[in-house]
Short mmCIF file of C-alpha atoms and ligand atoms in Angstrom, two decimals:
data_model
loop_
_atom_site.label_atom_id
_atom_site.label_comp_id
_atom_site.label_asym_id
_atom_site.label_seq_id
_atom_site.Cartn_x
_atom_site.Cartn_y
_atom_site.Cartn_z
CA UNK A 1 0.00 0.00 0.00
CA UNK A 2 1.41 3.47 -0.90
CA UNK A 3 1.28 5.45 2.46
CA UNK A 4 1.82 8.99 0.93
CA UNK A 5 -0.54 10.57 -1.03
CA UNK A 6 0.05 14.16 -1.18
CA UNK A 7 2.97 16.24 -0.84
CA UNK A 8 3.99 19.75 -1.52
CA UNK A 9 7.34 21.84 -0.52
CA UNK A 10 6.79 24.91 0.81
CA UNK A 11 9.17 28.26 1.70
CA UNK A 12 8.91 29.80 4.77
CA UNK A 13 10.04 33.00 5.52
CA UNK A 14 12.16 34.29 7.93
CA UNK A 15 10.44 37.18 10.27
CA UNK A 16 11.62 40.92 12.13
CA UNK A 17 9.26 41.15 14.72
CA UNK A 18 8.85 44.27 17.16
CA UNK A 19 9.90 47.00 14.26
CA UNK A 20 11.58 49.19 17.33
CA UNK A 21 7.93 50.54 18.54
CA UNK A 22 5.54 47.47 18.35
CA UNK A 23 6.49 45.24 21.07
CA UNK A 24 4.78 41.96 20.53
CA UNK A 25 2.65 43.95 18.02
CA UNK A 26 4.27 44.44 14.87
CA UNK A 27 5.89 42.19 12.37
CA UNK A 28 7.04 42.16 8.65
CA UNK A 29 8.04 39.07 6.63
CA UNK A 30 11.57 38.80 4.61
CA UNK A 31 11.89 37.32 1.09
CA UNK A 32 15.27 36.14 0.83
CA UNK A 33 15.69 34.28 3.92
CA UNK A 34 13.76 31.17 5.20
CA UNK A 35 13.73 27.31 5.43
CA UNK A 36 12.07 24.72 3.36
CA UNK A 37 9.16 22.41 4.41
CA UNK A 38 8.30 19.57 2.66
CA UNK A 39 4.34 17.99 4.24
CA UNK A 40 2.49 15.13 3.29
CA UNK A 41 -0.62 13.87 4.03
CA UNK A 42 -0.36 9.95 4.85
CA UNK A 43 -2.57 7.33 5.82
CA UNK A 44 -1.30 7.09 8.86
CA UNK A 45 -3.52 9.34 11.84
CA UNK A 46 -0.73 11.23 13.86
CA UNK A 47 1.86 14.00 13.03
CA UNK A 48 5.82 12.81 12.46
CA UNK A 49 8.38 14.62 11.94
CA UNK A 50 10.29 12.47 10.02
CA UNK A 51 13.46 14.44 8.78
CA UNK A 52 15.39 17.60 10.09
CA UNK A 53 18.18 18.87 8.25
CA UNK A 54 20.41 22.08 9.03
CA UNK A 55 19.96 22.32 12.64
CA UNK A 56 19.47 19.96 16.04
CA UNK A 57 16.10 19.83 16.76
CA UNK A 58 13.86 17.21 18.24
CA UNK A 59 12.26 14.87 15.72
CA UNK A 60 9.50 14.20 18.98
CA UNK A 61 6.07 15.29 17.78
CA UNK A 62 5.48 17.22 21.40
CA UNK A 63 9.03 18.76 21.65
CA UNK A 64 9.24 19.71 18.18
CA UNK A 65 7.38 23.96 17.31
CA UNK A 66 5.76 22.28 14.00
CA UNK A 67 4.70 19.06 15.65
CA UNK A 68 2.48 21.04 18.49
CA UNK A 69 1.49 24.12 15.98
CA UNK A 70 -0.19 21.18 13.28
CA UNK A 71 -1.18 18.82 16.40
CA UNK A 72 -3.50 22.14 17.72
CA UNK A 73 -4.80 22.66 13.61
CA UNK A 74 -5.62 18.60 13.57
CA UNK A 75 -7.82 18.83 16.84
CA UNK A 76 -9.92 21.37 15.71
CA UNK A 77 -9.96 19.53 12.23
CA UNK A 78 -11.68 16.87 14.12
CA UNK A 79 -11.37 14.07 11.60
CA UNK A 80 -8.29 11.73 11.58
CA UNK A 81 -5.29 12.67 9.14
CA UNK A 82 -1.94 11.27 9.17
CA UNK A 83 0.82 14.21 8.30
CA UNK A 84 4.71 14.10 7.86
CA UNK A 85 6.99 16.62 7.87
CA UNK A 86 10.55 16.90 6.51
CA UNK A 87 12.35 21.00 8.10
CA UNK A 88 15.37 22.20 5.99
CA UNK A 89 16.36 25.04 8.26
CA UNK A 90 18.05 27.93 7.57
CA UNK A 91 17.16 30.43 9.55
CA UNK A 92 19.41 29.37 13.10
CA UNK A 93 17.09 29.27 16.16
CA UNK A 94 17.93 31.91 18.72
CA UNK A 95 19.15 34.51 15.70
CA UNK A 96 15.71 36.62 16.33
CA UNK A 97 14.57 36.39 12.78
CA UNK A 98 11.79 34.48 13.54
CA UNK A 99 13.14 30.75 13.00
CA UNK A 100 10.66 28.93 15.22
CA UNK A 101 8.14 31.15 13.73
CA UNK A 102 8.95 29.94 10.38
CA UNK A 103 8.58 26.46 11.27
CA UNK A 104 5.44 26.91 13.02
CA UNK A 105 3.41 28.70 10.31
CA UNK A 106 5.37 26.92 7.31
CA UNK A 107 3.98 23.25 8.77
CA UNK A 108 0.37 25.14 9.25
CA UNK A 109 -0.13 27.14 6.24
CA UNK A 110 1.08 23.84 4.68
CA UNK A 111 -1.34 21.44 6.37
CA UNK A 112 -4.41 24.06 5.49
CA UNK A 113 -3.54 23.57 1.34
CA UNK A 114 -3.58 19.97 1.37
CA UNK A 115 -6.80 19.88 2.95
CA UNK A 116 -8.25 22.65 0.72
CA UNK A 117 -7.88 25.39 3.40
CA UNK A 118 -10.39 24.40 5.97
CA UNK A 119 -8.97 27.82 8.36
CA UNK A 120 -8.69 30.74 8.00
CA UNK A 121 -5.11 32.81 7.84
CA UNK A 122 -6.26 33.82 11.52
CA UNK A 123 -6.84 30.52 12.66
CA UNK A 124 -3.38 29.06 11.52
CA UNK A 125 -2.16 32.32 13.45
CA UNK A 126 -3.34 30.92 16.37
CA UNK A 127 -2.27 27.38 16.23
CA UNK A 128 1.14 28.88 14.99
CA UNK A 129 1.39 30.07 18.40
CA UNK A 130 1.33 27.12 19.97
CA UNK A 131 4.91 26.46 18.73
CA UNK A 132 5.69 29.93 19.90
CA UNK A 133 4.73 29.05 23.25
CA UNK A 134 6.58 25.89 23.31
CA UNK A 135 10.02 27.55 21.70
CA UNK A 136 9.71 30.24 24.46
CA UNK A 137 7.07 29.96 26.79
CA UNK A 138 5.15 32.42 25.08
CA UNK A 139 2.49 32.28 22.58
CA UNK A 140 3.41 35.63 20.89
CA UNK A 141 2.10 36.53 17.06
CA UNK A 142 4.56 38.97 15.68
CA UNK A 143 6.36 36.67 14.18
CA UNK A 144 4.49 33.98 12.95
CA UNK A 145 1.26 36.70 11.67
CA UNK A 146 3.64 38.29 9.34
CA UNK A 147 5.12 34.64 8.17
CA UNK A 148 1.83 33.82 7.30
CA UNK A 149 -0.25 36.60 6.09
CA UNK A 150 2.69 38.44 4.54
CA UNK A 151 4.15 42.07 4.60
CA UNK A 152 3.37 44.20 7.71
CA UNK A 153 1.07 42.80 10.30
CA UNK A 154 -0.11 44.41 13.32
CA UNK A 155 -2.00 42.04 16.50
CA UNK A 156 -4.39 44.51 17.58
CA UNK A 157 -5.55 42.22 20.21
CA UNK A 158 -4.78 38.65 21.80
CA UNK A 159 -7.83 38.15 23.84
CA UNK A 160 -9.44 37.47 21.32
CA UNK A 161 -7.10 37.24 18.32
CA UNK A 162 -7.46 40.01 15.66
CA UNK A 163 -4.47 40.14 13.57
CA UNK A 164 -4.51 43.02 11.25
CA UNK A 165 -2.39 43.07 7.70
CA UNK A 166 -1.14 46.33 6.97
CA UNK A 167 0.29 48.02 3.58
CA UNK A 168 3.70 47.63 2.20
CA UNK A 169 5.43 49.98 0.57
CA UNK A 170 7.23 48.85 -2.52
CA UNK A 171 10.72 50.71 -2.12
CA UNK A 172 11.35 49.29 1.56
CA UNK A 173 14.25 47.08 2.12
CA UNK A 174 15.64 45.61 4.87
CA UNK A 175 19.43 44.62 6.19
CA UNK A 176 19.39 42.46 8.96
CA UNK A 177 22.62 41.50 10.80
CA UNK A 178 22.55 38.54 12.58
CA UNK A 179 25.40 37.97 15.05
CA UNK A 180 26.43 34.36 15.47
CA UNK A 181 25.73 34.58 19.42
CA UNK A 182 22.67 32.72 20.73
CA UNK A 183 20.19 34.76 22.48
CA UNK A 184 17.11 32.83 23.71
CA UNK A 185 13.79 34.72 23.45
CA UNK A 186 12.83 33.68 26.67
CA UNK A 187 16.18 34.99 28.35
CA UNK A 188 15.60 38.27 26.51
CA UNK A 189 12.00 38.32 27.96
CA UNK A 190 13.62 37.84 31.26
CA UNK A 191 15.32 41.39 31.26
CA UNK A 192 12.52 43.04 30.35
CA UNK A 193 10.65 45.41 33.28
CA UNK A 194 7.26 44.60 33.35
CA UNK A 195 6.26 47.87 34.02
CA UNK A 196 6.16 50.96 31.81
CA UNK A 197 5.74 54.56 32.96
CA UNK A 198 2.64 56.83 31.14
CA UNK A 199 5.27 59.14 29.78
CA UNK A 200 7.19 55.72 27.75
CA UNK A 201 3.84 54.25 27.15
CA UNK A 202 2.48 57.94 25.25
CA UNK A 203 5.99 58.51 23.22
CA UNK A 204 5.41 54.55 22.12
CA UNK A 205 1.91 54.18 21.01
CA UNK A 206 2.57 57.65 19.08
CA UNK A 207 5.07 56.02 17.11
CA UNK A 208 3.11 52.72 16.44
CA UNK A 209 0.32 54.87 15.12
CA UNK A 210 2.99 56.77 13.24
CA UNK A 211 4.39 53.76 11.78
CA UNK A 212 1.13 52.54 11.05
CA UNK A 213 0.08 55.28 9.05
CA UNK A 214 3.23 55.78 7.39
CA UNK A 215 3.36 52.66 5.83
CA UNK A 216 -0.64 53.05 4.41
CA UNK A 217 0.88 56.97 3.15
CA UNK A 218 4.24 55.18 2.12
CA UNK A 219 5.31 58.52 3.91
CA UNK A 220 9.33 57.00 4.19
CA UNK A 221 10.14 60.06 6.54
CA UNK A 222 7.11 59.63 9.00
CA UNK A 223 8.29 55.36 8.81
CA UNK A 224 11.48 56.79 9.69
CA UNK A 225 10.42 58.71 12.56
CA UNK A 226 8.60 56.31 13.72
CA UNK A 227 11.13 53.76 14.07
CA UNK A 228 11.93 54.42 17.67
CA UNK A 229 11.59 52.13 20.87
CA UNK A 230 11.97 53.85 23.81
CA UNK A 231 10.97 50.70 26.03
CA UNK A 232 12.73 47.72 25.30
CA UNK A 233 15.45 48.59 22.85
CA UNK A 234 17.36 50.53 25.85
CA UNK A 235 17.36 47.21 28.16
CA UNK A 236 17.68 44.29 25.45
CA UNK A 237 20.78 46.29 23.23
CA UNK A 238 23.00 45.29 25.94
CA UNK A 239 23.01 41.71 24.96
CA UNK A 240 24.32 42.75 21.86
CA UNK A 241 27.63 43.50 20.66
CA UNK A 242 28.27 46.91 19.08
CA UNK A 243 24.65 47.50 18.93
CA UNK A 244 24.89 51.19 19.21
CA UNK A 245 27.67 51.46 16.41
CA UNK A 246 25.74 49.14 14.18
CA UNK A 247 22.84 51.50 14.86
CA UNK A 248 24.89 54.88 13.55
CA UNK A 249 26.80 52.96 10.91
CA UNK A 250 23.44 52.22 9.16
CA UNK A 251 21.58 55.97 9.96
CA UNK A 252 24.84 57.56 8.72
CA UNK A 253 23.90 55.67 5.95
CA UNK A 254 21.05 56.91 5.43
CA UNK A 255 18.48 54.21 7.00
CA UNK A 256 15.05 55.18 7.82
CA UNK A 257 15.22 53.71 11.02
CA UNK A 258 17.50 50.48 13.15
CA UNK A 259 16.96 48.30 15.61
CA UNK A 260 16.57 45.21 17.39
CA UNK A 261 14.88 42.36 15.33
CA UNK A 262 12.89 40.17 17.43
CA UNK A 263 14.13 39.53 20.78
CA UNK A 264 18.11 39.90 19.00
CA UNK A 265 21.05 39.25 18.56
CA UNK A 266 19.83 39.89 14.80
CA UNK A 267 19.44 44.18 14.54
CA UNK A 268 17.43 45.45 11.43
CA UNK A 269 17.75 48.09 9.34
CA UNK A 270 15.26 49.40 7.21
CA UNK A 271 15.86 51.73 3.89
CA UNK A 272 14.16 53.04 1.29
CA UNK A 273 15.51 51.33 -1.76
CA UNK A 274 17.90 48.38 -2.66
CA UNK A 275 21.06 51.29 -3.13
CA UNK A 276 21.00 52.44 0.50
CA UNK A 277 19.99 49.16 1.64
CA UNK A 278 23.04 47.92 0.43
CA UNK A 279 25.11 50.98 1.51
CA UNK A 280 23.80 49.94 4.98
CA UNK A 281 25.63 46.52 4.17
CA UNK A 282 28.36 47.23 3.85
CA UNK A 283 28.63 50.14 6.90
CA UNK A 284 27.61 47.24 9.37
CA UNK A 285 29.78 44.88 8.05
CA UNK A 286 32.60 47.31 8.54
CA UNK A 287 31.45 47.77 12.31
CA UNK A 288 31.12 43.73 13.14
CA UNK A 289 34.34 42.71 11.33
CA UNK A 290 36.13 44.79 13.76
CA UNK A 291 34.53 42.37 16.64
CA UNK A 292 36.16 39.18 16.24
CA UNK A 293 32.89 37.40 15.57
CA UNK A 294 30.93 35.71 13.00
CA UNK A 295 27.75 37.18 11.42
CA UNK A 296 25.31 36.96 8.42
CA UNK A 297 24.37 40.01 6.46
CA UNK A 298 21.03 39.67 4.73
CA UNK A 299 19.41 41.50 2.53
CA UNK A 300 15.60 41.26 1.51
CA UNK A 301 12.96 43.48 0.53
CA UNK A 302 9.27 42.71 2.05
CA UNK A 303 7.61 39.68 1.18
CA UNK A 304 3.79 40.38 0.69
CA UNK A 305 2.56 37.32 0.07
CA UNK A 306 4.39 35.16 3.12
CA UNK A 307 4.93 31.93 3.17
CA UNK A 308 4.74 30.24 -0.84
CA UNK A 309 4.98 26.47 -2.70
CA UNK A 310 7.90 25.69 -4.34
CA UNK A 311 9.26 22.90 -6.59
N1 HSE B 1 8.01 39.99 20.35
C1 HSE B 1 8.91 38.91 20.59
C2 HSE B 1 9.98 39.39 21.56
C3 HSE B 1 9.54 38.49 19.29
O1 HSE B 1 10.52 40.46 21.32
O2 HSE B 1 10.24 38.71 22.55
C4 HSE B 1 10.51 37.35 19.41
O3 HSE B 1 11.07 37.13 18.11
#
């Protein structure tokens, strides 16, 4: 008996979540970084992960960001299906470009085509976040909203749910530098205050709403502006090497705004245009090769559509 019966390969993309002002909130999806997925549907009931390559993770259903994100999608399914899944990382967990993310959603988005999309993108949203929760103890959306629906998202709630895509400008482009140090999200949650004063919470929301509506204007000075954290940025840059000199390298540059992607050590800049962009490149590779350490230097522009099927 043939056990597999349908199979497609999908792309999923790699993540900057927070954009300086929206903590937990805001998200954007990259298009030339992310892993391949390859998910069947077998005859077999259960979910197996039957093949990681690129990076040590656990193969165990339960341990494993995919296995519990499609496990949560198959119990509200209600009717037995049998699913494999073969990761070909390369985004590298703990780089804050949204690698768990990219597993989560990739394995979800991909279980929803091969049953003729049962759920909606908001739905796989929230069974993406159960791999969150499992790869840090928090079922945060920033990440995998963005991986799934594509360009800018914003979660304007999480009790309930309501996940929000937002406009991309065409001429945006992103350099992300991703130190090869290992920061776990959940350590970088563990320096943050869990307290904010009024005056921090008023200078942040006005930038989200700036940001907001500077990406539906594609107004690149107000994006610009707006790309400013006044919360978290001054108590998670210390994990990071150079942060402050990446950050002047790339505005000297002429970046609309830099920052801290995710929960780090990966820092983001964002440009208007592929030239700068570049420009930006090469100023922050200057700063890190100074350091002794090994980094990546990507460059993407936004990905609109998210996560896609490839040959
Ligand atoms: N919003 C999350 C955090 C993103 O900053 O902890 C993790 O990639």
């Amino acid at each position: 008996m043939q056990s597999q019966t349908k199979s497609i390969r999908v792309f999923a993309p790699a993540t900057v979540a927070n954009l300086s002002c929206g903590f937990d909130v805001l998200g954007c999806c990259l298009d030339t970084v992310g892993d391949e997925m390859v998910i069947s549907i077998t005859s077999e009931p259960g979910v197996r992960i039957t093949k990681i390559e690129g990076a040590d993770l656990p193969l165990e259903t339960r341990k494993n960001v995919a296995g519990v994100a499609v496990e949560a999608l198959l119990e509200a399914y209600e009717s037995e299906v049998g699913i494999e899944i073969e990761i070909y990382k390369n985004i590298k967990a703990g780089s804050g470009i949204g690698s768990s993310a990219a597993s989560s959603a990739g394995a979800v988005w991909a279980v929803n085509h091969l049953l003729d999309n049962p759920f909606s993108p908001q739905k796989l949203v929230e069974f993406a976040m159960e791999g969150e929760k499992l790869a840090s103890g928090n079922a945060h959306a920033d990440n995998v909203a963005p991986a799934l629906l594509g360009g800018f998202t914003l979660v304007r709630s999480y009790a309930p749910l309501d996940v929000i895509k937002l406009h991309t400008p065409e001429d945006l482009v992103m350099t992300v530098i991703h130190p090869q140090i290992e920061v776990k999200t959940s350590d970088a949650r563990s320096v943050i205050k869990q307290k904010v004063t009024l005056q921090q919470a008023i200078h942040q929301w006005g930038n989200v709403g700036g940001l907001i509506s500077g990406l539906f204007t594609e107004n690149y000075d107000l994006i610009g502006r707006s790309l400013e954290d006044v919360i978290i940025e001054p108590m998670r840059s210390i994990l990071i090497p150079e942060f402050k000199n990446v950050k002047k390298a790339a505005m000297d540059k002429g970046a609309l705004g830099c920052g801290i992607s995710g929960s780090g050590p990966s820092i983001f800049a964002l440009s208007k245009g592929m030239e700068t962009a570049k420009l930006v490149a090469t100023a922050i590779r200057e700063v890190y090769s100074k350091t002794g350490l090994d980094f990546d230097i990507h460059i993407s522009k936004i990905n609109s559509k998210g996560i896609k099927i490839i040959e």
